[in-house]
Amino acid sequence: MKQSSSSEASATMRVDYTSAQITGRDLLERTTRIGDLQAVFADEEARLELPPETPVYRVQAHIPAGEAVAGALSFGNTVIEPGRVGDEYYMTRGHFHAKRDRGEYYLGVSGVGALILMDEGRRTCWERMEPGTVHYVPGHTAHRVANIGSEPVSFIAFWSSDAGHDYATIASQGFSARMREVEGEPTLVPA
Ligand code: PAN
Ligand code: ZN
């Protein structure tokens, strides 16, 4: 009788590296629309002029161990449509991780994006995201992505399952700078 065995198991998930679309089971999916983004963009009047059902970004997430297990990893995608609210590019809501020391990787898949990073001293910088770029979001750093191109922006993210998302701090204090179109160029403008 054999003491041990080995066998090939097939991967249960796949990623399309042209669109970041994930297929497989146990995927959470969420679409965030203009109507969900109250007070996120500077020009609230311009936001209210857009149809509230307009999709801004969608996320797929695979969190196999749930969100409470230290050491477990999750991954997902984000696809942000091109567009602007006033002169500010469509972007994600943005957050700190609730467990502040948890970092994250973002991998650019399609389109041209701006990863906006803000540390706890409210120092803000940005990195251009393009197909193939790799971005490390350190702990203690708020992060959001703006679509600064004319095609959808997509990226894949990997994070600690127990990181948690603190949206409240950004909702009350915002980022210290915003990605706006200034003279035709994406520009990080102090808020
Ligand atoms: C990402 C983000 C995703 C959507 O998966 O959750 O880009 O952005 P908001 O969560 O700010 O709406 C991530 O950073 N996870 O930790
Ligand atoms: Zn995050």
PDB file of C-alpha atoms and ligand atoms in Angstrom:
ATOM      1  CA  MET A   1       0.000   0.000   0.000  1.00  0.00           C
ATOM      2  CA  LYS A   2       1.250   3.449  -0.884  1.00  0.00           C
ATOM      3  CA  GLN A   3       2.174   5.634   2.092  1.00  0.00           C
ATOM      4  CA  SER A   4       1.584   8.902   0.266  1.00  0.00           C
ATOM      5  CA  SER A   5       0.083  10.116  -2.960  1.00  0.00           C
ATOM      6  CA  SER A   6       0.222  13.166  -5.142  1.00  0.00           C
ATOM      7  CA  SER A   7      -2.252  14.365  -7.669  1.00  0.00           C
ATOM      8  CA  GLU A   8      -2.908  17.352  -9.865  1.00  0.00           C
ATOM      9  CA  ALA A   9      -5.699  19.652  -8.775  1.00  0.00           C
ATOM     10  CA  SER A  10      -6.997  22.244 -11.203  1.00  0.00           C
ATOM     11  CA  ALA A  11      -7.077  25.920 -10.346  1.00  0.00           C
ATOM     12  CA  THR A  12     -10.577  27.020  -9.448  1.00  0.00           C
ATOM     13  CA  MET A  13     -10.118  30.657 -10.405  1.00  0.00           C
ATOM     14  CA  ARG A  14      -8.847  32.466 -13.445  1.00  0.00           C
ATOM     15  CA  VAL A  15      -7.903  36.057 -14.253  1.00  0.00           C
ATOM     16  CA  ASP A  16      -8.126  37.575 -17.723  1.00  0.00           C
ATOM     17  CA  TYR A  17      -4.944  39.640 -17.959  1.00  0.00           C
ATOM     18  CA  THR A  18      -6.398  41.997 -20.547  1.00  0.00           C
ATOM     19  CA  SER A  19      -9.423  43.119 -18.509  1.00  0.00           C
ATOM     20  CA  ALA A  20      -8.699  41.913 -14.923  1.00  0.00           C
ATOM     21  CA  GLN A  21     -12.024  40.025 -15.046  1.00  0.00           C
ATOM     22  CA  ILE A  22     -12.027  37.178 -12.512  1.00  0.00           C
ATOM     23  CA  THR A  23     -14.016  33.985 -13.045  1.00  0.00           C
ATOM     24  CA  GLY A  24     -14.609  31.296 -10.454  1.00  0.00           C
ATOM     25  CA  ARG A  25     -16.711  30.620  -7.417  1.00  0.00           C
ATOM     26  CA  ASP A  26     -17.031  32.568  -4.179  1.00  0.00           C
ATOM     27  CA  LEU A  27     -16.682  35.978  -5.743  1.00  0.00           C
ATOM     28  CA  LEU A  28     -18.224  39.018  -4.085  1.00  0.00           C
ATOM     29  CA  GLU A  29     -19.226  41.639  -6.642  1.00  0.00           C
ATOM     30  CA  ARG A  30     -20.112  45.272  -6.043  1.00  0.00           C
ATOM     31  CA  THR A  31     -20.844  48.189  -8.362  1.00  0.00           C
ATOM     32  CA  THR A  32     -20.488  51.737  -7.060  1.00  0.00           C
ATOM     33  CA  ARG A  33     -22.555  54.347  -8.876  1.00  0.00           C
ATOM     34  CA  ILE A  34     -22.629  58.136  -9.066  1.00  0.00           C
ATOM     35  CA  GLY A  35     -25.579  58.126  -6.656  1.00  0.00           C
ATOM     36  CA  ASP A  36     -23.522  56.244  -4.029  1.00  0.00           C
ATOM     37  CA  LEU A  37     -20.700  58.790  -3.995  1.00  0.00           C
ATOM     38  CA  GLN A  38     -22.241  61.645  -2.058  1.00  0.00           C
ATOM     39  CA  ALA A  39     -19.617  64.229  -1.010  1.00  0.00           C
ATOM     40  CA  VAL A  40     -16.748  62.167  -2.456  1.00  0.00           C
ATOM     41  CA  PHE A  41     -16.015  64.564  -5.329  1.00  0.00           C
ATOM     42  CA  ALA A  42     -15.349  68.242  -4.708  1.00  0.00           C
ATOM     43  CA  ASP A  43     -18.087  69.441  -7.075  1.00  0.00           C
ATOM     44  CA  GLU A  44     -21.264  68.068  -5.523  1.00  0.00           C
ATOM     45  CA  GLU A  45     -23.431  70.145  -7.898  1.00  0.00           C
ATOM     46  CA  ALA A  46     -21.785  68.496 -10.923  1.00  0.00           C
ATOM     47  CA  ARG A  47     -22.312  65.041  -9.375  1.00  0.00           C
ATOM     48  CA  LEU A  48     -26.013  65.730  -8.809  1.00  0.00           C
ATOM     49  CA  GLU A  49     -26.394  66.633 -12.504  1.00  0.00           C
ATOM     50  CA  LEU A  50     -25.295  63.110 -13.549  1.00  0.00           C
ATOM     51  CA  PRO A  51     -27.765  60.188 -13.621  1.00  0.00           C
ATOM     52  CA  PRO A  52     -27.394  58.523 -10.184  1.00  0.00           C
ATOM     53  CA  GLU A  53     -27.413  55.017 -11.686  1.00  0.00           C
ATOM     54  CA  THR A  54     -24.274  55.736 -13.767  1.00  0.00           C
ATOM     55  CA  PRO A  55     -21.670  53.091 -12.832  1.00  0.00           C
ATOM     56  CA  VAL A  56     -18.320  54.525 -11.699  1.00  0.00           C
ATOM     57  CA  TYR A  57     -16.438  51.390 -10.610  1.00  0.00           C
ATOM     58  CA  ARG A  58     -16.964  47.728  -9.893  1.00  0.00           C
ATOM     59  CA  VAL A  59     -15.079  45.299  -7.703  1.00  0.00           C
ATOM     60  CA  GLN A  60     -14.829  41.512  -7.600  1.00  0.00           C
ATOM     61  CA  ALA A  61     -13.291  40.055  -4.432  1.00  0.00           C
ATOM     62  CA  HIS A  62     -12.298  36.555  -3.390  1.00  0.00           C
ATOM     63  CA  ILE A  63     -11.918  36.244   0.384  1.00  0.00           C
ATOM     64  CA  PRO A  64     -11.534  32.493   0.929  1.00  0.00           C
ATOM     65  CA  ALA A  65     -10.866  32.563   4.675  1.00  0.00           C
ATOM     66  CA  GLY A  66     -13.322  35.324   5.552  1.00  0.00           C
ATOM     67  CA  GLU A  67     -12.230  38.686   6.916  1.00  0.00           C
ATOM     68  CA  ALA A  68     -11.262  37.695  10.462  1.00  0.00           C
ATOM     69  CA  VAL A  69      -8.287  35.393   9.934  1.00  0.00           C
ATOM     70  CA  ALA A  70      -4.856  36.948  10.577  1.00  0.00           C
ATOM     71  CA  GLY A  71      -2.336  35.821   7.981  1.00  0.00           C
ATOM     72  CA  ALA A  72      -4.941  34.920   5.341  1.00  0.00           C
ATOM     73  CA  LEU A  73      -4.837  36.645   1.961  1.00  0.00           C
ATOM     74  CA  SER A  74      -7.558  37.952  -0.332  1.00  0.00           C
ATOM     75  CA  PHE A  75      -7.507  39.162  -3.883  1.00  0.00           C
ATOM     76  CA  GLY A  76      -9.791  41.034  -6.193  1.00  0.00           C
ATOM     77  CA  ASN A  77     -10.065  43.474  -9.040  1.00  0.00           C
ATOM     78  CA  THR A  78     -11.367  46.976  -9.607  1.00  0.00           C
ATOM     79  CA  VAL A  79     -12.544  48.403 -12.931  1.00  0.00           C
ATOM     80  CA  ILE A  80     -13.088  52.182 -13.050  1.00  0.00           C
ATOM     81  CA  GLU A  81     -14.973  53.749 -15.943  1.00  0.00           C
ATOM     82  CA  PRO A  82     -13.551  56.834 -17.663  1.00  0.00           C
ATOM     83  CA  GLY A  83     -15.313  60.052 -16.770  1.00  0.00           C
ATOM     84  CA  ARG A  84     -15.235  63.140 -14.598  1.00  0.00           C
ATOM     85  CA  VAL A  85     -17.335  64.915 -12.036  1.00  0.00           C
ATOM     86  CA  GLY A  86     -16.592  68.539 -12.880  1.00  0.00           C
ATOM     87  CA  ASP A  87     -12.838  68.548 -13.469  1.00  0.00           C
ATOM     88  CA  GLU A  88     -12.187  65.608 -11.117  1.00  0.00           C
ATOM     89  CA  TYR A  89     -11.637  62.148 -12.586  1.00  0.00           C
ATOM     90  CA  TYR A  90     -13.823  59.187 -11.670  1.00  0.00           C
ATOM     91  CA  MET A  91     -12.171  57.442  -8.730  1.00  0.00           C
ATOM     92  CA  THR A  92     -12.712  54.959  -5.947  1.00  0.00           C
ATOM     93  CA  ARG A  93     -14.010  56.099  -2.574  1.00  0.00           C
ATOM     94  CA  GLY A  94     -10.621  55.462  -0.933  1.00  0.00           C
ATOM     95  CA  HIS A  95      -9.790  54.147   2.531  1.00  0.00           C
ATOM     96  CA  PHE A  96      -7.234  53.417   5.206  1.00  0.00           C
ATOM     97  CA  HIS A  97      -7.144  49.817   6.338  1.00  0.00           C
ATOM     98  CA  ALA A  98      -8.928  49.418   9.663  1.00  0.00           C
ATOM     99  CA  LYS A  99      -5.879  47.487  10.891  1.00  0.00           C
ATOM    100  CA  ARG A 100      -3.534  50.311   9.996  1.00  0.00           C
ATOM    101  CA  ASP A 101      -0.386  48.247   9.563  1.00  0.00           C
ATOM    102  CA  ARG A 102      -1.822  46.107   6.739  1.00  0.00           C
ATOM    103  CA  GLY A 103      -0.325  46.766   3.295  1.00  0.00           C
ATOM    104  CA  GLU A 104      -1.546  45.836  -0.161  1.00  0.00           C
ATOM    105  CA  TYR A 105      -0.313  45.237  -3.711  1.00  0.00           C
ATOM    106  CA  TYR A 106      -1.983  46.762  -6.769  1.00  0.00           C
ATOM    107  CA  LEU A 107      -1.102  45.449 -10.253  1.00  0.00           C
ATOM    108  CA  GLY A 108      -2.085  47.598 -13.238  1.00  0.00           C
ATOM    109  CA  VAL A 109      -3.903  45.577 -15.926  1.00  0.00           C
ATOM    110  CA  SER A 110      -5.520  47.999 -18.388  1.00  0.00           C
ATOM    111  CA  GLY A 111      -6.005  51.699 -18.955  1.00  0.00           C
ATOM    112  CA  VAL A 112      -4.178  54.589 -17.313  1.00  0.00           C
ATOM    113  CA  GLY A 113      -4.824  55.291 -13.672  1.00  0.00           C
ATOM    114  CA  ALA A 114      -3.451  57.347 -10.832  1.00  0.00           C
ATOM    115  CA  LEU A 115      -2.887  55.617  -7.499  1.00  0.00           C
ATOM    116  CA  ILE A 116      -3.238  58.337  -4.891  1.00  0.00           C
ATOM    117  CA  LEU A 117      -1.521  57.612  -1.570  1.00  0.00           C
ATOM    118  CA  MET A 118      -1.826  59.627   1.638  1.00  0.00           C
ATOM    119  CA  ASP A 119       0.069  58.897   4.848  1.00  0.00           C
ATOM    120  CA  GLU A 120      -1.210  59.634   8.344  1.00  0.00           C
ATOM    121  CA  GLY A 121       0.524  63.021   8.244  1.00  0.00           C
ATOM    122  CA  ARG A 122      -1.727  63.820   5.232  1.00  0.00           C
ATOM    123  CA  ARG A 123       1.216  63.868   2.804  1.00  0.00           C
ATOM    124  CA  THR A 124      -0.163  62.830  -0.573  1.00  0.00           C
ATOM    125  CA  CYS A 125       1.577  61.575  -3.708  1.00  0.00           C
ATOM    126  CA  TRP A 126       0.524  59.608  -6.767  1.00  0.00           C
ATOM    127  CA  GLU A 127       1.860  56.860  -9.033  1.00  0.00           C
ATOM    128  CA  ARG A 128       0.859  56.299 -12.669  1.00  0.00           C
ATOM    129  CA  MET A 129      -0.782  52.905 -13.186  1.00  0.00           C
ATOM    130  CA  GLU A 130      -0.514  51.233 -16.569  1.00  0.00           C
ATOM    131  CA  PRO A 131      -0.674  47.637 -17.805  1.00  0.00           C
ATOM    132  CA  GLY A 132       2.124  45.796 -15.973  1.00  0.00           C
ATOM    133  CA  THR A 133       2.914  48.340 -13.265  1.00  0.00           C
ATOM    134  CA  VAL A 134       3.229  47.030  -9.698  1.00  0.00           C
ATOM    135  CA  HIS A 135       2.390  49.248  -6.721  1.00  0.00           C
ATOM    136  CA  TYR A 136       2.996  48.585  -3.049  1.00  0.00           C
ATOM    137  CA  VAL A 137       0.614  50.373  -0.706  1.00  0.00           C
ATOM    138  CA  PRO A 138       2.379  50.447   2.671  1.00  0.00           C
ATOM    139  CA  GLY A 139       0.469  50.172   5.933  1.00  0.00           C
ATOM    140  CA  HIS A 140      -0.785  53.405   7.517  1.00  0.00           C
ATOM    141  CA  THR A 141      -1.497  54.788   4.034  1.00  0.00           C
ATOM    142  CA  ALA A 142      -4.876  55.739   2.565  1.00  0.00           C
ATOM    143  CA  HIS A 143      -5.309  54.749  -1.067  1.00  0.00           C
ATOM    144  CA  ARG A 144      -7.646  55.377  -3.965  1.00  0.00           C
ATOM    145  CA  VAL A 145      -7.357  55.147  -7.758  1.00  0.00           C
ATOM    146  CA  ALA A 146      -8.536  57.712 -10.317  1.00  0.00           C
ATOM    147  CA  ASN A 147      -9.054  56.941 -14.006  1.00  0.00           C
ATOM    148  CA  ILE A 148      -6.996  59.595 -15.803  1.00  0.00           C
ATOM    149  CA  GLY A 149      -7.369  58.061 -19.292  1.00  0.00           C
ATOM    150  CA  SER A 150     -10.159  57.565 -21.807  1.00  0.00           C
ATOM    151  CA  GLU A 151     -10.556  53.763 -21.404  1.00  0.00           C
ATOM    152  CA  PRO A 152     -11.618  51.782 -18.346  1.00  0.00           C
ATOM    153  CA  VAL A 153      -8.819  51.325 -15.798  1.00  0.00           C
ATOM    154  CA  SER A 154      -8.478  47.895 -14.282  1.00  0.00           C
ATOM    155  CA  PHE A 155      -6.162  46.487 -11.649  1.00  0.00           C
ATOM    156  CA  ILE A 156      -5.753  43.439  -9.455  1.00  0.00           C
ATOM    157  CA  ALA A 157      -5.210  43.838  -5.698  1.00  0.00           C
ATOM    158  CA  PHE A 158      -3.864  41.486  -3.021  1.00  0.00           C
ATOM    159  CA  TRP A 159      -4.421  42.319   0.641  1.00  0.00           C
ATOM    160  CA  SER A 160      -4.455  40.773   4.113  1.00  0.00           C
ATOM    161  CA  SER A 161      -7.933  39.325   4.655  1.00  0.00           C
ATOM    162  CA  ASP A 162      -8.186  40.908   8.093  1.00  0.00           C
ATOM    163  CA  ALA A 163      -7.123  44.416   6.931  1.00  0.00           C
ATOM    164  CA  GLY A 164     -10.650  45.835   7.066  1.00  0.00           C
ATOM    165  CA  HIS A 165     -11.707  49.066   5.383  1.00  0.00           C
ATOM    166  CA  ASP A 166     -11.914  52.359   7.267  1.00  0.00           C
ATOM    167  CA  TYR A 167     -14.008  54.594   5.011  1.00  0.00           C
ATOM    168  CA  ALA A 168     -15.134  56.866   7.828  1.00  0.00           C
ATOM    169  CA  THR A 169     -11.818  58.691   8.223  1.00  0.00           C
ATOM    170  CA  ILE A 170     -11.751  59.612   4.528  1.00  0.00           C
ATOM    171  CA  ALA A 171     -15.465  60.491   4.582  1.00  0.00           C
ATOM    172  CA  SER A 172     -14.856  63.018   7.358  1.00  0.00           C
ATOM    173  CA  GLN A 173     -11.374  64.339   6.475  1.00  0.00           C
ATOM    174  CA  GLY A 174     -10.940  63.543   2.768  1.00  0.00           C
ATOM    175  CA  PHE A 175      -7.583  63.274   1.028  1.00  0.00           C
ATOM    176  CA  SER A 176      -5.343  66.340   1.162  1.00  0.00           C
ATOM    177  CA  ALA A 177      -5.213  66.494  -2.647  1.00  0.00           C
ATOM    178  CA  ARG A 178      -7.476  65.687  -5.607  1.00  0.00           C
ATOM    179  CA  MET A 179      -6.712  64.455  -9.123  1.00  0.00           C
ATOM    180  CA  ARG A 180      -8.136  67.113 -11.454  1.00  0.00           C
ATOM    181  CA  GLU A 181      -7.810  67.905 -15.133  1.00  0.00           C
ATOM    182  CA  VAL A 182      -5.900  71.205 -15.324  1.00  0.00           C
ATOM    183  CA  GLU A 183      -5.194  72.593 -18.810  1.00  0.00           C
ATOM    184  CA  GLY A 184      -5.837  69.116 -20.237  1.00  0.00           C
ATOM    185  CA  GLU A 185      -3.390  67.380 -17.889  1.00  0.00           C
ATOM    186  CA  PRO A 186      -4.088  65.198 -14.848  1.00  0.00           C
ATOM    187  CA  THR A 187      -2.772  67.181 -11.917  1.00  0.00           C
ATOM    188  CA  LEU A 188      -2.743  66.445  -8.190  1.00  0.00           C
ATOM    189  CA  VAL A 189      -4.183  69.646  -6.715  1.00  0.00           C
ATOM    190  CA  PRO A 190      -4.140  70.393  -2.959  1.00  0.00           C
ATOM    191  CA  ALA A 191      -7.702  70.082  -1.639  1.00  0.00           C
TER     192      ALA A 191
HETATM  193  C1  PAN B   1      -9.359  47.571  -3.152  1.00  0.00           C
HETATM  194  C2  PAN B   1     -10.515  48.587  -3.058  1.00  0.00           C
HETATM  195  C3  PAN B   1     -11.211  48.848  -4.407  1.00  0.00           C
HETATM  196  C4  PAN B   1     -12.400  49.835  -4.281  1.00  0.00           C
HETATM  197  O1  PAN B   1      -9.841  46.282  -3.389  1.00  0.00           O
HETATM  198  O2  PAN B   1     -11.436  48.144  -2.080  1.00  0.00           O
HETATM  199  O3  PAN B   1     -10.286  49.406  -5.316  1.00  0.00           O
HETATM  200  O4  PAN B   1     -12.039  50.984  -3.571  1.00  0.00           O
HETATM  201  P1  PAN B   1     -12.825  51.404  -2.244  1.00  0.00           P
HETATM  202  O5  PAN B   1     -12.812  50.187  -1.345  1.00  0.00           O
HETATM  203  O6  PAN B   1     -12.050  52.531  -1.684  1.00  0.00           O
HETATM  204  O7  PAN B   1     -14.232  51.751  -2.652  1.00  0.00           O
HETATM  205  C5  PAN B   1      -8.596  47.670  -1.841  1.00  0.00           C
HETATM  206  O8  PAN B   1      -7.851  48.586  -1.652  1.00  0.00           O
HETATM  207  N1  PAN B   1      -8.838  46.749  -0.890  1.00  0.00           N
HETATM  208  O9  PAN B   1      -8.228  46.828   0.295  1.00  0.00           O
HETATM  209 ZN    ZN B   2      -7.134  48.669   0.466  1.00  0.00          ZN
END
